[in-house]
Amino acid sequence: LKPHIIFHAAAHKHVPLMEDYPDEAIKNNILGTFKVAQAAIDNKVQRFILVSTDKAVNPTSIMGSSKRVAEKLILSLGEQQQITRFSLTRFGNVLGSRGSVVPIFQKQILSGGPITVTHPEVNRYFMSIREAARLVIKSASVEKGKIFVLDMGEPVKIVDLAKQMLA
């Protein structure tokens, strides 16, 4: 098969796990992204969209840092060659996805608690699966070398979300 477009969403996204195993964040999030991007160029794939994270903006963890390096790598590859058009899109917390905090809290509530919040000051942006899908599709249709970020409104404190779910 000769794909025309690659949506690269594979990554280790669990912040505490990546803090414990930073080598895995580097291997998967940086080196893995580079290998897939290089394969896209080698196979003359027209478009490559990296699905990144809002944690790559001013990163405070190895997970966010590794995704930021992957972003810079993708943008650089886009400037160095004319075969594959590279762009990326950043997501916040996609409600209902496997990595979303909402199902984690729901499971903790159903099992009788407690709800675990990593830090009371942590804020997150939230978006629907539909919004996430639209953002990825839109990012595939425009110029190379761009970063797409959906306006997700105001961030929500995770501790406030936990309290609302308990009410």
XYZ file of N, CA, C and O in Angstrom:
668
model
N 0.838 -1.186 0.000
C 0.000 0.000 0.000
C 0.878 1.243 0.000
O 1.946 1.260 0.609
N 0.400 2.266 -0.663
C 1.125 3.535 -0.734
C 0.249 4.635 -0.146
O -0.511 5.278 -0.859
N 0.324 4.855 1.157
C -0.531 5.885 1.756
C -0.161 7.276 1.260
O 0.997 7.557 0.935
N -1.163 8.141 1.194
C -0.943 9.539 0.817
C -0.772 10.416 2.049
O -0.224 11.511 1.950
N -1.255 9.916 3.185
C -1.227 10.718 4.402
C -0.991 9.821 5.615
O -1.488 8.692 5.656
N -0.220 10.337 6.562
C 0.025 9.625 7.817
C -0.409 10.546 8.956
O 0.014 11.704 9.022
N -1.255 10.025 9.824
C -1.609 10.693 11.068
C -0.836 9.954 12.160
O -1.181 8.836 12.502
N 0.203 10.577 12.676
C 1.068 9.920 13.660
C 0.633 10.319 15.070
O 0.921 11.415 15.536
N -0.086 9.426 15.721
C -0.610 9.709 17.061
C 0.026 8.829 18.129
O -0.273 8.985 19.304
N 0.888 7.922 17.741
C 1.496 7.008 18.707
C 2.455 7.766 19.612
O 3.291 8.528 19.147
N 2.295 7.577 20.913
C 3.195 8.214 21.879
C 2.906 7.664 23.263
O 1.806 7.196 23.538
N 3.919 7.755 24.110
C 3.701 7.503 25.529
C 3.223 8.830 26.110
O 3.924 9.835 26.027
N 2.022 8.842 26.693
C 1.422 10.089 27.153
C 1.198 10.153 28.658
O 0.723 11.156 29.161
N 1.525 9.122 29.367
C 1.268 9.086 30.808
C 2.423 9.762 31.539
O 3.526 9.213 31.634
N 2.164 10.969 32.050
C 3.236 11.785 32.628
C 3.981 11.078 33.765
O 5.216 10.973 33.714
N 3.291 10.569 34.819
C 4.054 9.931 35.909
C 4.874 8.723 35.436
O 6.006 8.527 35.897
N 4.351 7.946 34.523
C 5.082 6.786 34.009
C 6.341 7.229 33.252
O 7.409 6.640 33.393
N 6.222 8.300 32.473
C 7.383 8.792 31.726
C 8.418 9.427 32.649
O 9.607 9.398 32.353
N 7.970 9.982 33.765
C 8.921 10.502 34.749
C 9.734 9.354 35.347
O 10.917 9.511 35.621
N 9.106 8.201 35.537
C 9.798 7.028 36.068
C 10.705 6.372 35.026
O 11.717 5.767 35.375
N 10.328 6.474 33.744
C 11.074 5.828 32.657
C 11.339 6.828 31.538
O 10.806 6.695 30.425
N 12.164 7.840 31.781
C 12.391 8.882 30.767
C 13.006 8.351 29.477
O 12.756 8.894 28.406
N 13.793 7.265 29.576
C 14.371 6.681 28.371
C 13.287 6.186 27.415
O 13.434 6.274 26.195
N 12.174 5.707 27.955
C 11.061 5.240 27.105
C 10.387 6.417 26.407
O 9.969 6.302 25.259
N 10.261 7.538 27.108
C 9.683 8.731 26.483
C 10.550 9.172 25.307
O 10.033 9.503 24.231
N 11.851 9.143 25.498
C 12.769 9.558 24.432
C 12.733 8.564 23.275
O 12.622 8.954 22.111
N 12.816 7.271 23.591
C 12.803 6.251 22.528
C 11.528 6.308 21.700
O 11.572 6.290 20.474
N 10.397 6.349 22.362
C 9.131 6.273 21.641
C 8.718 7.622 21.053
O 8.418 7.713 19.871
N 8.694 8.655 21.878
C 8.142 9.929 21.444
C 9.049 10.700 20.492
O 8.554 11.422 19.630
N 10.364 10.550 20.629
C 11.285 11.268 19.750
C 11.806 10.362 18.647
O 11.582 10.611 17.458
N 12.492 9.278 19.041
C 13.086 8.406 18.028
C 12.017 7.700 17.193
O 12.169 7.560 15.971
N 10.939 7.270 17.827
C 9.854 6.633 17.077
C 9.237 7.583 16.066
O 8.979 7.212 14.917
N 9.019 8.826 16.478
C 8.470 9.832 15.556
C 9.428 10.064 14.402
O 9.008 10.133 13.242
N 10.718 10.169 14.705
C 11.704 10.376 13.635
C 11.690 9.227 12.633
O 11.712 9.447 11.420
N 11.630 7.994 13.122
C 11.646 6.839 12.214
C 10.408 6.805 11.325
O 10.504 6.515 10.127
N 9.249 7.124 11.879
C 8.020 7.139 11.068
C 8.095 8.281 10.055
O 7.723 8.108 8.886
N 8.583 9.435 10.472
C 8.709 10.581 9.567
C 9.699 10.273 8.439
O 9.438 10.596 7.266
N 10.817 9.652 8.777
C 11.799 9.306 7.750
C 11.225 8.278 6.777
O 11.446 8.367 5.568
N 10.460 7.325 7.291
C 9.806 6.347 6.414
C 8.818 7.039 5.480
O 8.679 6.649 4.305
N 8.143 8.078 5.972
C 7.211 8.838 5.126
C 7.958 9.493 3.975
O 7.518 9.424 2.816
N 9.091 10.101 4.279
C 9.894 10.740 3.231
C 10.404 9.686 2.247
O 10.284 9.846 1.022
N 10.981 8.610 2.776
C 11.552 7.551 1.926
C 10.508 6.940 0.997
O 10.840 6.503 -0.110
N 9.260 6.908 1.445
C 8.184 6.304 0.647
C 7.316 7.335 -0.060
O 6.246 7.011 -0.571
N 7.792 8.571 -0.083
C 7.134 9.659 -0.814
C 5.673 9.874 -0.417
O 4.803 10.111 -1.247
N 5.425 9.774 0.889
C 4.093 10.068 1.418
C 3.887 11.579 1.305
O 4.778 12.361 1.630
N 2.704 11.983 0.833
C 2.457 13.403 0.578
C 2.324 14.239 1.849
O 2.826 15.367 1.912
N 1.622 13.731 2.866
C 1.317 14.503 4.075
C 1.626 13.688 5.330
O 1.401 12.486 5.357
N 2.106 14.382 6.344
C 2.396 13.776 7.637
C 1.912 14.744 8.696
O 2.362 15.897 8.745
N 0.988 14.302 9.529
C 0.471 15.124 10.613
C 0.823 14.465 11.936
O 0.440 13.327 12.195
N 1.583 15.173 12.749
C 1.923 14.698 14.085
C 0.831 15.158 15.035
O 0.517 16.347 15.104
N 0.249 14.222 15.766
C -0.714 14.564 16.796
C 0.078 14.718 18.096
O 0.636 13.760 18.605
N 0.125 15.954 18.587
C 0.924 16.263 19.767
C 0.003 16.589 20.947
O -1.152 16.179 20.965
N 0.518 17.315 21.896
C -0.192 17.574 23.139
C 0.011 19.007 23.588
O 1.061 19.610 23.302
N -0.946 19.539 24.324
C -0.779 20.874 24.904
C 0.345 20.881 25.934
O 0.875 21.935 26.266
N 0.741 19.717 26.410
C 1.841 19.629 27.384
C 3.199 19.931 26.742
O 4.204 20.069 27.450
N 3.241 20.043 25.400
C 4.483 20.381 24.712
C 4.762 21.887 24.744
O 5.855 22.318 24.407
N 3.777 22.678 25.149
C 3.949 24.123 25.273
C 4.565 24.396 26.640
O 3.997 24.039 27.659
N 5.741 24.997 26.655
C 6.456 25.246 27.917
C 6.438 23.991 28.796
O 5.894 24.002 29.900
N 7.015 22.901 28.317
C 6.903 21.619 29.029
C 7.525 21.644 30.418
O 8.536 22.293 30.650
N 6.853 20.911 31.324
C 7.338 20.799 32.703
C 7.621 19.346 33.070
O 7.919 19.059 34.222
N 7.507 18.440 32.101
C 7.735 17.023 32.355
C 8.510 16.434 31.181
O 8.587 17.030 30.103
N 9.057 15.245 31.378
C 9.764 14.563 30.296
C 8.799 14.218 29.168
O 9.157 14.258 28.000
N 7.546 13.914 29.499
C 6.573 13.610 28.453
C 6.363 14.835 27.572
O 6.468 14.764 26.355
N 6.062 15.992 28.179
C 5.861 17.214 27.402
C 7.113 17.603 26.638
O 7.051 18.016 25.478
N 8.263 17.457 27.285
C 9.535 17.794 26.628
C 9.801 16.894 25.436
O 10.240 17.359 24.376
N 9.542 15.598 25.585
C 9.795 14.677 24.476
C 8.854 14.968 23.305
O 9.249 14.875 22.140
N 7.607 15.345 23.591
C 6.680 15.706 22.521
C 7.092 17.025 21.867
O 6.945 17.199 20.662
N 7.645 17.965 22.642
C 8.112 19.230 22.069
C 9.286 18.992 21.138
O 9.376 19.593 20.063
N 10.213 18.125 21.531
C 11.337 17.790 20.656
C 10.808 17.132 19.374
O 11.269 17.456 18.265
N 9.829 16.244 19.506
C 9.233 15.610 18.322
C 8.606 16.662 17.409
O 8.725 16.581 16.180
N 7.934 17.656 17.990
C 7.347 18.736 17.185
C 8.428 19.480 16.408
O 8.294 19.716 15.201
N 9.497 19.866 17.109
C 10.582 20.604 16.452
C 11.224 19.760 15.353
O 11.577 20.280 14.296
N 11.352 18.476 15.606
C 11.893 17.549 14.617
C 11.030 17.539 13.354
O 11.545 17.648 12.231
N 9.721 17.440 13.535
C 8.794 17.402 12.406
C 8.851 18.706 11.607
O 8.899 18.695 10.374
N 8.850 19.832 12.299
C 8.912 21.118 11.611
C 10.224 21.267 10.852
O 10.257 21.793 9.735
N 11.311 20.787 11.443
C 12.612 20.843 10.789
C 12.653 19.962 9.543
O 13.149 20.378 8.492
N 12.124 18.740 9.655
C 12.095 17.853 8.486
C 11.280 18.466 7.353
O 11.605 18.299 6.176
N 10.235 19.185 7.710
C 9.419 19.847 6.704
C 10.178 20.915 5.939
O 9.929 21.138 4.752
N 11.126 21.561 6.591
C 11.923 22.608 5.952
C 13.080 22.047 5.137
O 13.562 22.696 4.221
N 13.527 20.832 5.464
C 14.728 20.266 4.849
C 14.479 19.541 3.545
O 15.429 19.213 2.842
N 13.230 19.275 3.216
C 12.947 18.492 2.008
C 11.601 18.926 1.426
O 10.843 19.637 2.067
N 11.346 18.505 0.208
C 10.126 18.905 -0.501
C 9.230 17.727 -0.838
O 8.268 17.868 -1.588
N 9.523 16.557 -0.293
C 8.768 15.346 -0.634
C 7.487 15.253 0.175
O 6.394 15.085 -0.364
N 7.613 15.363 1.496
C 6.475 15.201 2.411
C 6.182 16.531 3.093
O 7.106 17.181 3.587
N 4.907 16.916 3.124
C 4.498 18.130 3.841
C 4.174 17.741 5.283
O 3.310 16.901 5.527
N 4.886 18.350 6.220
C 4.731 18.051 7.640
C 3.974 19.177 8.342
O 4.200 20.352 8.073
N 3.088 18.789 9.247
C 2.437 19.738 10.140
C 2.089 18.993 11.420
O 2.271 17.773 11.505
N 1.610 19.725 12.400
C 1.249 19.067 13.658
C 0.065 19.767 14.281
O -0.240 20.916 13.975
N -0.605 19.040 15.121
C -1.745 19.573 15.851
C -1.596 19.198 17.315
O -1.083 18.133 17.637
N -2.006 20.124 18.174
C -1.901 19.897 19.624
C -3.285 19.728 20.224
O -4.186 20.493 19.918
N -3.387 18.759 21.092
C -4.642 18.484 21.787
C -4.502 18.716 23.269
O -3.428 18.569 23.837
N -5.640 18.983 23.881
C -5.755 18.946 25.327
C -6.294 17.577 25.691
O -6.011 16.576 25.031
N -7.115 17.513 26.687
C -7.705 16.276 27.164
C -8.940 15.976 26.320
O -9.885 16.752 26.331
N -8.928 14.891 25.585
C -10.058 14.524 24.734
C -11.044 13.714 25.580
O -10.748 12.600 26.005
N -12.196 14.304 25.824
C -13.215 13.671 26.669
C -13.667 12.349 26.065
O -13.969 12.276 24.878
N -13.689 11.317 26.877
C -14.133 10.011 26.415
C -13.044 9.165 25.790
O -13.266 8.005 25.467
N -11.848 9.732 25.622
C -10.749 8.938 25.058
C -10.124 8.086 26.156
O -10.344 8.307 27.347
N -9.323 7.110 25.744
C -8.678 6.223 26.715
C -7.785 6.975 27.689
O -7.635 6.587 28.837
N -7.167 8.062 27.234
C -6.249 8.794 28.086
C -6.903 9.907 28.885
O -6.228 10.603 29.624
N -8.192 10.072 28.738
C -8.891 11.160 29.423
C -8.976 10.895 30.922
O -9.144 9.764 31.368
N -8.920 11.967 31.693
C -9.019 11.853 33.144
C -10.444 11.505 33.576
O -10.636 10.903 34.631
N -11.438 11.849 32.775
C -12.835 11.615 33.162
C -13.131 10.136 33.400
O -13.642 9.765 34.462
N -12.809 9.222 32.453
C -13.073 7.807 32.740
C -12.258 7.267 33.918
O -12.716 6.377 34.638
N -11.085 7.830 34.134
C -10.266 7.415 35.282
C -10.991 7.783 36.573
O -11.125 6.955 37.476
N -11.474 9.029 36.647
C -12.227 9.457 37.829
C -13.500 8.630 37.999
O -13.851 8.245 39.112
N -14.213 8.357 36.890
C -15.441 7.567 36.972
C -15.166 6.186 37.555
O -15.915 5.699 38.411
N -14.091 5.568 37.112
C -13.721 4.245 37.617
C -13.391 4.310 39.108
O -13.798 3.442 39.883
N -12.666 5.345 39.502
C -12.309 5.503 40.914
C -13.556 5.739 41.774
O -13.655 5.195 42.869
N -14.511 6.502 41.270
C -15.753 6.762 41.999
C -16.562 5.478 42.138
O -17.049 5.150 43.226
N -16.680 4.718 41.037
C -17.458 3.471 41.063
C -16.865 2.434 42.007
O -17.584 1.623 42.590
N -15.537 2.478 42.175
C -14.905 1.508 43.069
C -14.859 2.006 44.517
O -14.241 1.373 45.368
N -15.505 3.133 44.781
C -15.576 3.638 46.142
C -14.496 4.630 46.528
O -14.379 5.006 47.679
N -13.662 5.016 45.555
C -12.649 6.044 45.799
C -11.376 5.472 46.373
O -11.260 4.265 46.557
N -10.439 6.280 46.636
C -10.487 7.732 46.493
C -10.207 8.167 45.056
O -9.715 7.373 44.246
N -10.536 9.427 44.745
C -10.141 10.026 43.468
C -8.733 10.567 43.668
O -8.467 11.274 44.648
N -7.841 10.223 42.771
C -6.455 10.690 42.892
C -6.213 11.859 41.941
O -6.454 11.751 40.748
N -5.767 12.954 42.493
C -5.388 14.147 41.727
C -3.900 14.352 41.971
O -3.474 14.470 43.116
N -3.117 14.355 40.889
C -1.663 14.449 41.011
C -1.237 15.693 41.770
O -0.384 15.633 42.647
N -1.829 16.834 41.413
C -1.488 18.087 42.080
C -2.707 18.999 42.040
O -3.344 19.121 40.994
N -3.055 19.647 43.152
C -4.293 20.451 43.194
C -4.289 21.668 42.275
O -5.338 22.212 41.974
N -3.127 22.100 41.806
C -3.056 23.286 40.944
C -3.032 22.941 39.452
O -2.942 23.835 38.616
N -3.089 21.658 39.097
C -3.023 21.252 37.696
C -4.286 21.693 36.963
O -5.400 21.472 37.423
N -4.085 22.337 35.823
C -5.171 22.748 34.939
C -5.095 21.951 33.649
O -3.989 21.611 33.202
N -6.226 21.685 33.032
C -6.266 20.995 31.745
C -7.325 21.628 30.860
O -8.338 22.136 31.345
N -7.067 21.573 29.558
C -8.045 21.970 28.562
C -8.779 20.713 28.118
O -8.199 19.632 28.074
N -10.033 20.859 27.790
C -10.838 19.711 27.378
C -11.459 19.960 26.016
O -11.797 21.096 25.677
N -11.596 18.893 25.240
C -12.248 18.968 23.931
C -12.976 17.658 23.684
O -12.641 16.630 24.272
N -13.961 17.711 22.804
C -14.712 16.502 22.471
C -13.962 15.700 21.409
O -13.074 16.221 20.727
N -14.344 14.452 21.257
C -13.750 13.604 20.210
C -14.037 14.219 18.847
O -13.165 14.256 17.974
N -15.233 14.752 18.667
C -15.600 15.392 17.392
C -14.686 16.584 17.100
O -14.196 16.741 15.979
N -14.446 17.424 18.110
C -13.556 18.576 17.926
C -12.141 18.113 17.589
O -11.484 18.688 16.714
N -11.673 17.086 18.262
C -10.334 16.555 18.005
C -10.222 16.035 16.570
O -9.248 16.327 15.874
N -11.218 15.274 16.126
C -11.202 14.730 14.766
C -11.213 15.850 13.729
O -10.472 15.811 12.732
N -12.031 16.863 13.946
C -12.088 18.000 13.012
C -10.745 18.720 12.934
O -10.315 19.133 11.860
N -10.092 18.887 14.075
C -8.806 19.564 14.091
C -7.770 18.781 13.285
O -7.023 19.359 12.492
N -7.732 17.482 13.452
C -6.768 16.664 12.719
C -7.044 16.741 11.222
O -6.131 16.926 10.413
N -8.297 16.614 10.830
C -8.646 16.654 9.404
C -8.313 18.022 8.806
O -7.751 18.114 7.718
N -8.639 19.081 9.527
C -8.320 20.430 9.032
C -6.820 20.611 8.875
O -6.351 21.186 7.892
N -6.049 20.126 9.828
C -4.600 20.297 9.761
C -4.003 19.578 8.554
O -2.950 19.975 8.061
N -4.684 18.572 8.057
C -4.185 17.836 6.895
C -4.397 18.600 5.597
O -3.812 18.256 4.577
N -5.211 19.643 5.634
C -5.587 20.318 4.396
C -4.862 21.636 4.149
O -5.137 22.303 3.166
N -3.934 22.008 5.011
C -3.310 23.323 4.874
C -1.801 23.213 4.701
O -1.257 22.118 4.577
N -1.155 24.352 4.711
C 0.277 24.454 4.441
C 1.138 23.600 5.359
O 0.747 23.273 6.461
N 2.353 23.336 4.882
C 3.297 22.617 5.738
C 3.904 23.548 6.768
O 3.822 24.760 6.652
N 4.511 22.951 7.777
C 5.226 23.721 8.776
C 4.341 24.485 9.732
O 4.773 25.453 10.336
N 3.120 24.062 9.880
C 2.178 24.770 10.739
C 1.882 23.967 11.992
O 1.928 22.752 11.987
N 1.549 24.696 13.058
C 1.088 24.092 14.301
C -0.357 24.513 14.483
O -0.674 25.700 14.431
N -1.249 23.539 14.661
C -2.662 23.820 14.824
C -3.073 23.540 16.257
O -2.781 22.489 16.796
N -3.758 24.519 16.836
C -4.237 24.392 18.200
C -5.690 24.836 18.207
O -6.011 25.930 17.738
N -6.561 23.990 18.691
C -7.968 24.327 18.802
C -8.166 25.270 19.971
O -7.551 25.104 21.024
N -9.013 26.283 19.797
C -9.372 27.146 20.923
C -10.251 26.332 21.857
O -11.411 26.070 21.563
N -9.696 25.908 22.965
C -10.407 25.030 23.886
C -10.996 25.798 25.062
O -11.395 25.207 26.050
N -11.038 27.118 24.954
C -11.629 27.901 26.025
C -10.705 28.016 27.219
O -9.492 27.981 27.093
N -11.307 28.122 28.378
C -10.541 28.284 29.613
C -10.149 26.920 30.186
O -10.925 25.970 30.111
N -8.957 26.848 30.782
C -8.566 25.586 31.414
C -9.406 25.311 32.658
O -9.938 26.236 33.272
N -9.521 24.042 32.993
C -10.293 23.603 34.157
C -9.322 22.988 35.157
O -8.469 22.187 34.783
N -9.451 23.377 36.419
C -8.629 22.743 37.457
C -9.115 21.306 37.629
O -10.311 21.065 37.794
N -8.184 20.367 37.587
C -8.525 18.957 37.716
C -9.223 18.681 39.057
O -10.166 17.913 39.120
N -8.772 19.339 40.107
C -9.391 19.116 41.415
C -10.849 19.587 41.405
O -11.721 18.953 42.013
N -11.155 20.688 40.673
C -12.542 21.149 40.560
C -13.389 20.160 39.764
O -14.547 19.916 40.095
N -12.796 19.596 38.711
C -13.500 18.580 37.921
C -13.826 17.389 38.806
O -14.953 16.869 38.781
N -12.875 16.932 39.608
C -13.097 15.798 40.508
C -14.231 16.087 41.479
O -15.116 15.245 41.701
N -14.240 17.303 42.032
C -15.298 17.695 42.966
C -16.662 17.709 42.285
O -17.653 17.252 42.860
N -16.720 18.210 41.054
C -17.992 18.244 40.306
C -18.486 16.838 40.017
O -19.686 16.576 40.080
N -17.582 15.937 39.717
C -17.985 14.562 39.408
C -18.501 13.840 40.665
O -19.323 12.947 40.562
N -18.026 14.252 41.814
C -18.488 13.647 43.070
C -19.853 14.197 43.501
O -20.587 13.517 44.214
N -20.177 15.395 43.045
C -21.441 16.042 43.463
C -22.660 15.392 42.840
O -22.674 14.723 41.897
